[in-house]
mmCIF file of C-alpha atoms and ligand atoms in Angstrom:
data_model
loop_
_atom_site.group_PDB
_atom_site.id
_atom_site.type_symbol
_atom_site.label_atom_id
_atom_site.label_comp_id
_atom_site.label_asym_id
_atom_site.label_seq_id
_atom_site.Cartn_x
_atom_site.Cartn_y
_atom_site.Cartn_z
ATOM 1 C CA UNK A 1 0.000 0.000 0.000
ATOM 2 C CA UNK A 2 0.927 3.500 -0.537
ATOM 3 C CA UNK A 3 1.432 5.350 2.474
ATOM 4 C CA UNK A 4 0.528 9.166 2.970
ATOM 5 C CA UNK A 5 1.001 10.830 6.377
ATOM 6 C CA UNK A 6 0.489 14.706 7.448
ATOM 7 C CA UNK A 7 -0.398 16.209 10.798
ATOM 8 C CA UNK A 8 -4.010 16.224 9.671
ATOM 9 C CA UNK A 9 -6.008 17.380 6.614
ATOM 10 C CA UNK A 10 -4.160 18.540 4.603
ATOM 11 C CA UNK A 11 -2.645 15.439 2.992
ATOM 12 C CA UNK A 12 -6.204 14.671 2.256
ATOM 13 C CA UNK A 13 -5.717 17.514 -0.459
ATOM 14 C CA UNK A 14 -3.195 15.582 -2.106
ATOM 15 C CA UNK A 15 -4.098 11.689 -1.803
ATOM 16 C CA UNK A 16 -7.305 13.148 -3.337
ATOM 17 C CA UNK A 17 -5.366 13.554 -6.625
ATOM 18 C CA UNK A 18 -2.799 11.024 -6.375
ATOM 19 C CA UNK A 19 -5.670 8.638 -6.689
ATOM 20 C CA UNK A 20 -7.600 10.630 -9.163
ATOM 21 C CA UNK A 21 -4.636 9.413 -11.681
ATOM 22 C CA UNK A 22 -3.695 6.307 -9.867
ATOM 23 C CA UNK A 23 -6.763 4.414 -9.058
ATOM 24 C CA UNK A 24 -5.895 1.029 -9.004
ATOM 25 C CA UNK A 25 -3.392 1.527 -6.317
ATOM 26 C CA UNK A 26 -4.304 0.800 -2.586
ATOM 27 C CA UNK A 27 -3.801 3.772 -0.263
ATOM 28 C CA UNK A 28 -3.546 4.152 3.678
ATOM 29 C CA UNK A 29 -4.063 7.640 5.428
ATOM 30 C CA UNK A 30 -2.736 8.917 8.432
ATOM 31 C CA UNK A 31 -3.523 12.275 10.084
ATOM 32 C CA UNK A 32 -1.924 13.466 13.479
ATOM 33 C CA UNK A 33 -5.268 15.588 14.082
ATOM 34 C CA UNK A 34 -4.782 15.419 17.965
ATOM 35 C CA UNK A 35 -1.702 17.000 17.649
ATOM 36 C CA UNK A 36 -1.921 19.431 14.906
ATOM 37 C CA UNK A 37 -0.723 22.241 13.973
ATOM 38 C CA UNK A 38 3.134 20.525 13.900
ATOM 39 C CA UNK A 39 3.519 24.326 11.930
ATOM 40 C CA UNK A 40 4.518 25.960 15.414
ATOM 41 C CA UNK A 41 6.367 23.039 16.983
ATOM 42 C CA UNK A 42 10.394 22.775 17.022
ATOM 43 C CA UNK A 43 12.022 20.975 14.195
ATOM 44 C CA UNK A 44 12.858 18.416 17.093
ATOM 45 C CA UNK A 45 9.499 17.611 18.025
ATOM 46 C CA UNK A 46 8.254 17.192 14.325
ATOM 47 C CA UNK A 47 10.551 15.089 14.009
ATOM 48 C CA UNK A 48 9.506 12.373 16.845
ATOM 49 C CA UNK A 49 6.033 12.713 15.979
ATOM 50 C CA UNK A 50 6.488 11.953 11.863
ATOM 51 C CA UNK A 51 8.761 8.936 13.283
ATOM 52 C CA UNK A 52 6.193 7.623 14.726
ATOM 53 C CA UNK A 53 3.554 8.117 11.772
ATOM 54 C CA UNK A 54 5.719 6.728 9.824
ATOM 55 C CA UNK A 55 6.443 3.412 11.702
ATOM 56 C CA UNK A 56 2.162 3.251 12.221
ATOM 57 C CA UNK A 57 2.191 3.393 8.978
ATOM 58 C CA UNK A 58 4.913 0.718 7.749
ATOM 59 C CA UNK A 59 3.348 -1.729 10.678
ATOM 60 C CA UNK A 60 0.100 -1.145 8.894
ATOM 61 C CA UNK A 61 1.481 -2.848 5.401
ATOM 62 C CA UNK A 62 2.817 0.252 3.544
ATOM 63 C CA UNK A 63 5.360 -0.515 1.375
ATOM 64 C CA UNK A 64 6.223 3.650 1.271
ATOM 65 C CA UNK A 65 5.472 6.210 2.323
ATOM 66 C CA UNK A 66 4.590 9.834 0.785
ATOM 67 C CA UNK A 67 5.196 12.962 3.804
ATOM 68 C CA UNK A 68 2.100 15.039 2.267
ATOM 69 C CA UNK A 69 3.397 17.491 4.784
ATOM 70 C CA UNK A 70 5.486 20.268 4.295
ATOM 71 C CA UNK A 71 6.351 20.736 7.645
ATOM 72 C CA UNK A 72 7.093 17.367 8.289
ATOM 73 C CA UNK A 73 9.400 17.063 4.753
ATOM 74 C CA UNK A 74 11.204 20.443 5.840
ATOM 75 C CA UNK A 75 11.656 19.715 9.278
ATOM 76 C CA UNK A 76 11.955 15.422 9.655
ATOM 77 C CA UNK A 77 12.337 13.896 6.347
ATOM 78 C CA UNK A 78 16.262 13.896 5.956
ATOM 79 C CA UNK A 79 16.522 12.836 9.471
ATOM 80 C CA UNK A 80 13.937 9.917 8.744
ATOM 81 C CA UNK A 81 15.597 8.871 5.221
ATOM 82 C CA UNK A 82 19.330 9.169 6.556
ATOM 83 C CA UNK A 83 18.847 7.674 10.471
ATOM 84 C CA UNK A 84 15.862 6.318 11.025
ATOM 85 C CA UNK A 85 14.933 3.878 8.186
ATOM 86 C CA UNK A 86 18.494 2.682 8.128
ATOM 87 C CA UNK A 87 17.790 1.805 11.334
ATOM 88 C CA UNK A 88 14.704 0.246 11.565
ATOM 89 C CA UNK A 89 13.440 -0.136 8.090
ATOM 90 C CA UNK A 90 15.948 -0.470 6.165
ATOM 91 C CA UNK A 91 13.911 -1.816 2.846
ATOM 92 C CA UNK A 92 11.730 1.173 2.886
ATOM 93 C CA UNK A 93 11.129 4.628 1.268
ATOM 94 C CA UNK A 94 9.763 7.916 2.778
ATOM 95 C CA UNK A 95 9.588 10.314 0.173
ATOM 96 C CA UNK A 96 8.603 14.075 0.724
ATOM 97 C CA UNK A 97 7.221 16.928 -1.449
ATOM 98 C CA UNK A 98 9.275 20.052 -1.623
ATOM 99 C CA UNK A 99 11.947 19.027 -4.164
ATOM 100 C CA UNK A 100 8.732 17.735 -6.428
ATOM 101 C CA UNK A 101 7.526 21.296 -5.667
ATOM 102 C CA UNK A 102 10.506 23.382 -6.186
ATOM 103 C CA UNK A 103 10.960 21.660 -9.616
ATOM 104 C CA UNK A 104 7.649 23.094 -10.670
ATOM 105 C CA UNK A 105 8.002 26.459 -9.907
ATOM 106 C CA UNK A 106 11.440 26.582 -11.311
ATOM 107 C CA UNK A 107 8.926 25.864 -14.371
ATOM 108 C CA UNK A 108 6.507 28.043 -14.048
ATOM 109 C CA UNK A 109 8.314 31.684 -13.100
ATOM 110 C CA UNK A 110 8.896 33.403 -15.757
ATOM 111 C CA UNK A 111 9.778 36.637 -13.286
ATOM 112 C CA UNK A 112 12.220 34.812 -11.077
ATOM 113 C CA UNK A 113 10.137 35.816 -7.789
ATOM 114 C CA UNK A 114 7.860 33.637 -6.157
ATOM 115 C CA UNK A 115 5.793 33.519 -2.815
ATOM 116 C CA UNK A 116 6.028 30.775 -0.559
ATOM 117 C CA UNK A 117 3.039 30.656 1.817
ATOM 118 C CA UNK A 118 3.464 28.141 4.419
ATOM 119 C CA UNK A 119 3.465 27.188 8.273
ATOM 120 C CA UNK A 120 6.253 28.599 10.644
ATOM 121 C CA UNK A 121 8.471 25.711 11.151
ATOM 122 C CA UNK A 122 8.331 25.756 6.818
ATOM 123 C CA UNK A 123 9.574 29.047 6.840
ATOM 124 C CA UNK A 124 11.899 28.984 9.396
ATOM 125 C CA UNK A 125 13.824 25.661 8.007
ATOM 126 C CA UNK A 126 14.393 27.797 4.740
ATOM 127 C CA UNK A 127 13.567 24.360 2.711
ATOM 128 C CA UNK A 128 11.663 26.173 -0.114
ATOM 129 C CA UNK A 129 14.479 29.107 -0.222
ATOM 130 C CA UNK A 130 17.751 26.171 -0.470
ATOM 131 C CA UNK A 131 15.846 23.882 -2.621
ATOM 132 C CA UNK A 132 14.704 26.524 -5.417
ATOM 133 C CA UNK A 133 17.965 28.677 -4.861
ATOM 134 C CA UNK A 134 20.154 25.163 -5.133
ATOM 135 C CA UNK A 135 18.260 25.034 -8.895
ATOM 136 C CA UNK A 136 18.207 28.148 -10.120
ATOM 137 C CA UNK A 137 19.950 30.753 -8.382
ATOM 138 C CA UNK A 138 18.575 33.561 -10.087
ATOM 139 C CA UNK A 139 15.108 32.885 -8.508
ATOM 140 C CA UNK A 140 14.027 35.248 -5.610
ATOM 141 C CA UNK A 141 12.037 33.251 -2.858
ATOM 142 C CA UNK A 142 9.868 35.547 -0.623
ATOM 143 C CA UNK A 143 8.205 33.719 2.364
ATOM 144 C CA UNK A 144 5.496 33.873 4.704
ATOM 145 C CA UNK A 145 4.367 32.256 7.308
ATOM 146 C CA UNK A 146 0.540 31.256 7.356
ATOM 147 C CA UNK A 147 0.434 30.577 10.991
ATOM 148 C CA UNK A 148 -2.991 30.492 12.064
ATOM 149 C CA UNK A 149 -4.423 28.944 8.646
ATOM 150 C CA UNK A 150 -3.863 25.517 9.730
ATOM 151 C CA UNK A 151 -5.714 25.900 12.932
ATOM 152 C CA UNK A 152 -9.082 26.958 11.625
ATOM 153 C CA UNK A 153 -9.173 24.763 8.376
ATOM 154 C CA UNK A 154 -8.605 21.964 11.447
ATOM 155 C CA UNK A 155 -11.551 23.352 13.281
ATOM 156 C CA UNK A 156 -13.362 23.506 10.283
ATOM 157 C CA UNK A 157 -14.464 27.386 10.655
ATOM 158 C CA UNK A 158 -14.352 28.211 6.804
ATOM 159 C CA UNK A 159 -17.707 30.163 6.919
ATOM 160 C CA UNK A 160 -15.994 32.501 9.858
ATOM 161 C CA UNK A 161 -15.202 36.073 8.716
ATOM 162 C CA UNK A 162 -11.749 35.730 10.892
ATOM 163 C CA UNK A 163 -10.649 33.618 7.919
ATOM 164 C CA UNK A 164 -11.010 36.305 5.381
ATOM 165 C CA UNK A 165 -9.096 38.840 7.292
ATOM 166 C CA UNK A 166 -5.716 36.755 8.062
ATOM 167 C CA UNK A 167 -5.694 35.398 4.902
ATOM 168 C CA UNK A 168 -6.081 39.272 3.307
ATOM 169 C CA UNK A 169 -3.312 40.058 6.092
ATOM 170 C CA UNK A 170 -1.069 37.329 5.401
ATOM 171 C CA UNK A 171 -1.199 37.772 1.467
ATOM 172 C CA UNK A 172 -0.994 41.264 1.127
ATOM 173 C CA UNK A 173 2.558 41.012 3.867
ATOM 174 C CA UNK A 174 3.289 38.614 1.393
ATOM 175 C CA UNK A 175 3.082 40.054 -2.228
ATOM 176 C CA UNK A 176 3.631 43.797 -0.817
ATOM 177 C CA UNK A 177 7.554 42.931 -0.922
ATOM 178 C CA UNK A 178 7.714 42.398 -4.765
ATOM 179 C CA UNK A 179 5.033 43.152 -7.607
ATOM 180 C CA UNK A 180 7.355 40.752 -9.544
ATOM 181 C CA UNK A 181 6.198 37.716 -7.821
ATOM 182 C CA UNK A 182 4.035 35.814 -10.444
ATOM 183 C CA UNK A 183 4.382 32.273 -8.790
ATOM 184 C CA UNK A 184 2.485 31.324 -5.182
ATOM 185 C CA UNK A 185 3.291 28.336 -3.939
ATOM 186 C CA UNK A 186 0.460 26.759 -1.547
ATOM 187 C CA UNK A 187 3.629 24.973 0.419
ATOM 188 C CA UNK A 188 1.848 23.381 3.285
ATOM 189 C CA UNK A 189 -0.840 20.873 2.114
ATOM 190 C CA UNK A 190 -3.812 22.376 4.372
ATOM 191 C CA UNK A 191 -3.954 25.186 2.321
ATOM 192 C CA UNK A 192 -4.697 23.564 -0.601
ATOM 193 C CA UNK A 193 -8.317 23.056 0.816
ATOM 194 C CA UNK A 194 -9.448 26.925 1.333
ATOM 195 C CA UNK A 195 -7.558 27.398 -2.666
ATOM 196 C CA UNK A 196 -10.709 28.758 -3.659
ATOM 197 C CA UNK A 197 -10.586 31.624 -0.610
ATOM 198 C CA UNK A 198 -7.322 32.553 -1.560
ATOM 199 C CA UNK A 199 -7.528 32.581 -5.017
ATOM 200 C CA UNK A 200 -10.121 35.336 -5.005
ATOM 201 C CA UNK A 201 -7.450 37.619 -2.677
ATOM 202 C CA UNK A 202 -4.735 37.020 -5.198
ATOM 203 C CA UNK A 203 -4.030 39.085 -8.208
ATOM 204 C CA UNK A 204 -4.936 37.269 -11.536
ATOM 205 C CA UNK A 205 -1.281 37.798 -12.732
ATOM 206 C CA UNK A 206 0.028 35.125 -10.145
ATOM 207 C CA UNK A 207 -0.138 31.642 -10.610
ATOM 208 C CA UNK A 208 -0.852 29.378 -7.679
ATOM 209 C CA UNK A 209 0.876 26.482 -7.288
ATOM 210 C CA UNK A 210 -0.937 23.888 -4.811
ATOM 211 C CA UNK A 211 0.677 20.474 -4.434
ATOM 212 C CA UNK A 212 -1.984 17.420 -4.968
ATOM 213 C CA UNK A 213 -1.037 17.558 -9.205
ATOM 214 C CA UNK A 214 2.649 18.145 -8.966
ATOM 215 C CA UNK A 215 3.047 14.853 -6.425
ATOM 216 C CA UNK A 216 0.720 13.043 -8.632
ATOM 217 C CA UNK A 217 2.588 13.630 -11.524
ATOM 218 C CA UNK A 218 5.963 13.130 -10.120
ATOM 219 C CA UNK A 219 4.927 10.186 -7.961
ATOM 220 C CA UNK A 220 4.033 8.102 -11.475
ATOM 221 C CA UNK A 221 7.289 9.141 -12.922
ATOM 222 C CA UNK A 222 8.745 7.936 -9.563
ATOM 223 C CA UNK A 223 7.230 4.721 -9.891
ATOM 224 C CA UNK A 224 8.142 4.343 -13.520
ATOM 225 C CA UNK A 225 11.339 5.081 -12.923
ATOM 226 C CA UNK A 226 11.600 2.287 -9.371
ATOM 227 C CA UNK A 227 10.240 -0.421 -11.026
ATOM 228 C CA UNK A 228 11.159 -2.788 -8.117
ATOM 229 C CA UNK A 229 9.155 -0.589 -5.612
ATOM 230 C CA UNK A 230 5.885 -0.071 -8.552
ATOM 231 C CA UNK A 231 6.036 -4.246 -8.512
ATOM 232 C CA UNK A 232 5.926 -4.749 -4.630
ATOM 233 C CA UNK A 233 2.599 -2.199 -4.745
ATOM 234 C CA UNK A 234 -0.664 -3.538 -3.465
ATOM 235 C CA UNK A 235 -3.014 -2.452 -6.480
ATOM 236 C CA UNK A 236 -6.293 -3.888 -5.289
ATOM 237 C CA UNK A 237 -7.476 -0.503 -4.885
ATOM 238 C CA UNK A 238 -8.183 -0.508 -0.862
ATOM 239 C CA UNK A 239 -8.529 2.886 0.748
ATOM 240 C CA UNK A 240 -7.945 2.893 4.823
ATOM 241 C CA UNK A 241 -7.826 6.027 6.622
ATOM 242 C CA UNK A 242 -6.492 6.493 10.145
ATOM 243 C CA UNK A 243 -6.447 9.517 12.427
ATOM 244 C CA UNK A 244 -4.782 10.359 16.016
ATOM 245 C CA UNK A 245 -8.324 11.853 16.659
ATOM 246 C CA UNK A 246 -12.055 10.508 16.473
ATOM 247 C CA UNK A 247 -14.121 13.287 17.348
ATOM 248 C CA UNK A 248 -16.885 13.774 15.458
ATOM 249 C CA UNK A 249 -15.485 17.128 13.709
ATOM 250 C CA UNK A 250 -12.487 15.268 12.507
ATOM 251 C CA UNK A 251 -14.391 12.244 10.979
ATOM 252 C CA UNK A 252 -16.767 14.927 9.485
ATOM 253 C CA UNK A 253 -13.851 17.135 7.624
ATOM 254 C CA UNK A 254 -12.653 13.814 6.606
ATOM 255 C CA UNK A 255 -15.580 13.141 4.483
ATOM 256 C CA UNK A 256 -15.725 16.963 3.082
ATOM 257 C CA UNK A 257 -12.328 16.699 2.005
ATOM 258 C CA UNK A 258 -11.880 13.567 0.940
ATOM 259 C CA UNK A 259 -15.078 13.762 -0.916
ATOM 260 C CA UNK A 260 -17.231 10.864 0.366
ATOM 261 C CA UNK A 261 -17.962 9.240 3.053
ATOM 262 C CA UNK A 262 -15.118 7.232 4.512
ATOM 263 C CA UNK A 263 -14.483 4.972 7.959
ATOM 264 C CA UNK A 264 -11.794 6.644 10.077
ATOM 265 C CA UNK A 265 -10.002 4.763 12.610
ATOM 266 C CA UNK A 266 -8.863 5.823 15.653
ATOM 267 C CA UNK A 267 -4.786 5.331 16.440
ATOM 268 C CA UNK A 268 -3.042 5.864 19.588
ATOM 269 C CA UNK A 269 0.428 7.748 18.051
ATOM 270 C CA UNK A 270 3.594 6.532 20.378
HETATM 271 N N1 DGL B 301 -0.242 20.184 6.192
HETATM 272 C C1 DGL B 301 0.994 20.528 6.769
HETATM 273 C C2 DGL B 301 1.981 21.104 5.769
HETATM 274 O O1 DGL B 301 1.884 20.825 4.599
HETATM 275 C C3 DGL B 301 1.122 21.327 7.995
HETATM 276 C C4 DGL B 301 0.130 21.586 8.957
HETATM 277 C C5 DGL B 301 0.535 21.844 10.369
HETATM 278 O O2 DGL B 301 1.078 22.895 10.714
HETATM 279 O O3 DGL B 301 0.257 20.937 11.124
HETATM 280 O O4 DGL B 301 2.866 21.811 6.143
#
């Protein structure tokens, strides 16, 4: 099975089109919704908690695993791929999805400035800035940190007027340092769900970038390319879903997002 982990929603966002082009595959979920945001933890911290979604995960039958986190791929996943599967599972892949991301806006700027919205810990590992920079270095990366986004999508107040004001706060901080940006990237996968919101607060001459396509696309190269890994794939099309937290908001913003109705269950994260 294909593994996809984030600290709660948001990966939701981008199993939703992973499986839109990839249907036969089987796919198992895990959200850390009891302890989100991980956006405003230490790098240290996000660390021990993606260790142990990961190993949840693995002990659950997936073969890999996809970090549908930004956080957790800026903050844990070199950590995870260079100590901790050595370690204890040495046969398996974590894969993350800024370098996937970075790749595309490389593509798409045609200014050389782009926007980076994304959660604290994001922003403060500079994982957008060193990836982009490391490919182009004539790209200017301007960042900003979406801090309280990830707490209301997770309390599921999208109707709430509060909304509209941070995100008008956060954007216009944001695209007030250059009018050359023409490239937003929606780098932390919860954002992906309120697009529509913050489409309508962005100018039209800015492209935004949100990741569910770009890790769909790359993740079937991937697999084209790992032959060995595509062949050990459970492709009888099973969809689990797991989540640190079963309250009855969680299991509801499950369904919204992922689109239908789906069982969660309930893990104990240790
Ligand atoms: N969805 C996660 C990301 O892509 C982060 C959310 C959080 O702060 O927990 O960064």
């Amino acid at each position: 099975m294909l593994g996809f982990f984030d600290s709660g929603l948001g990966g939701l966002s981008v199993l939703r089109e992973v499986q839109k082009q990839m249907p036969s595959y089987s796919y198992i979920y895990l959200g850390d919704n009891a302890r989100t945001p991980y956006g405003s933890h230490s790098h240290e911290t996000i660390y021990r908690f993606t260790k142990q979604g990961v190993s949840y995960l693995f002990d659950k039958g997936a073969e890999m695993i996809i970090l549908a986190c930004n956080t957790a791929s800026s903050s844990a996943l070199r950590r995870i791929q260079m100590e901790f599967l050595p370690k204890y599972y040495p046969k398996k892949k974590v894969l993350g999805i800024i370098i996937p991301t970075a790749e595309e806006v490389i593509e798409q700027t045609k200014t050389k400035e782009v926007g980076i919205l994304a959660t604290e810990a994001t922003v403060q590992s500079f994982a957008y800035p060193k990836e982009i920079t490391k490919m182009d270095s004539s790209i200017k990366v301007h960042q900003q940190a979406g801090t309280l986004l990830v707490p209301i999508i997770e309390a599921g107040e999208f109707e709430w007027d509060g909304l509209d004001s941070i995100l008008k706060k956060y954007l216009k901080e944001l695209l007030e340092r250059s009018n050359k940006i023409d490239t937003l990237v929606l780098a932390c996968t919860h954002y992906a769900l309120i697009e529509d919101k913050i489409k309508k607060r962005v100018p039209s001459r800015v492209k935004i970038i949100s990741q569910g396509e770009i890790v769909a696309k790359k993740l079937k190269k991937y697999l084209e390319h790992h032959p060995e890994i595509e062949s050990s794939l459970d492709k009888t099309g099973k969809r689990i879903f797991y989540s640190s937290e079963d309250s009855w908001r969680v299991k509801n913003l499950f369904n919204q997002f992922y689109g239908e109705p789906v069982e969660v269950k309930k893990v104990f994260l240790k």
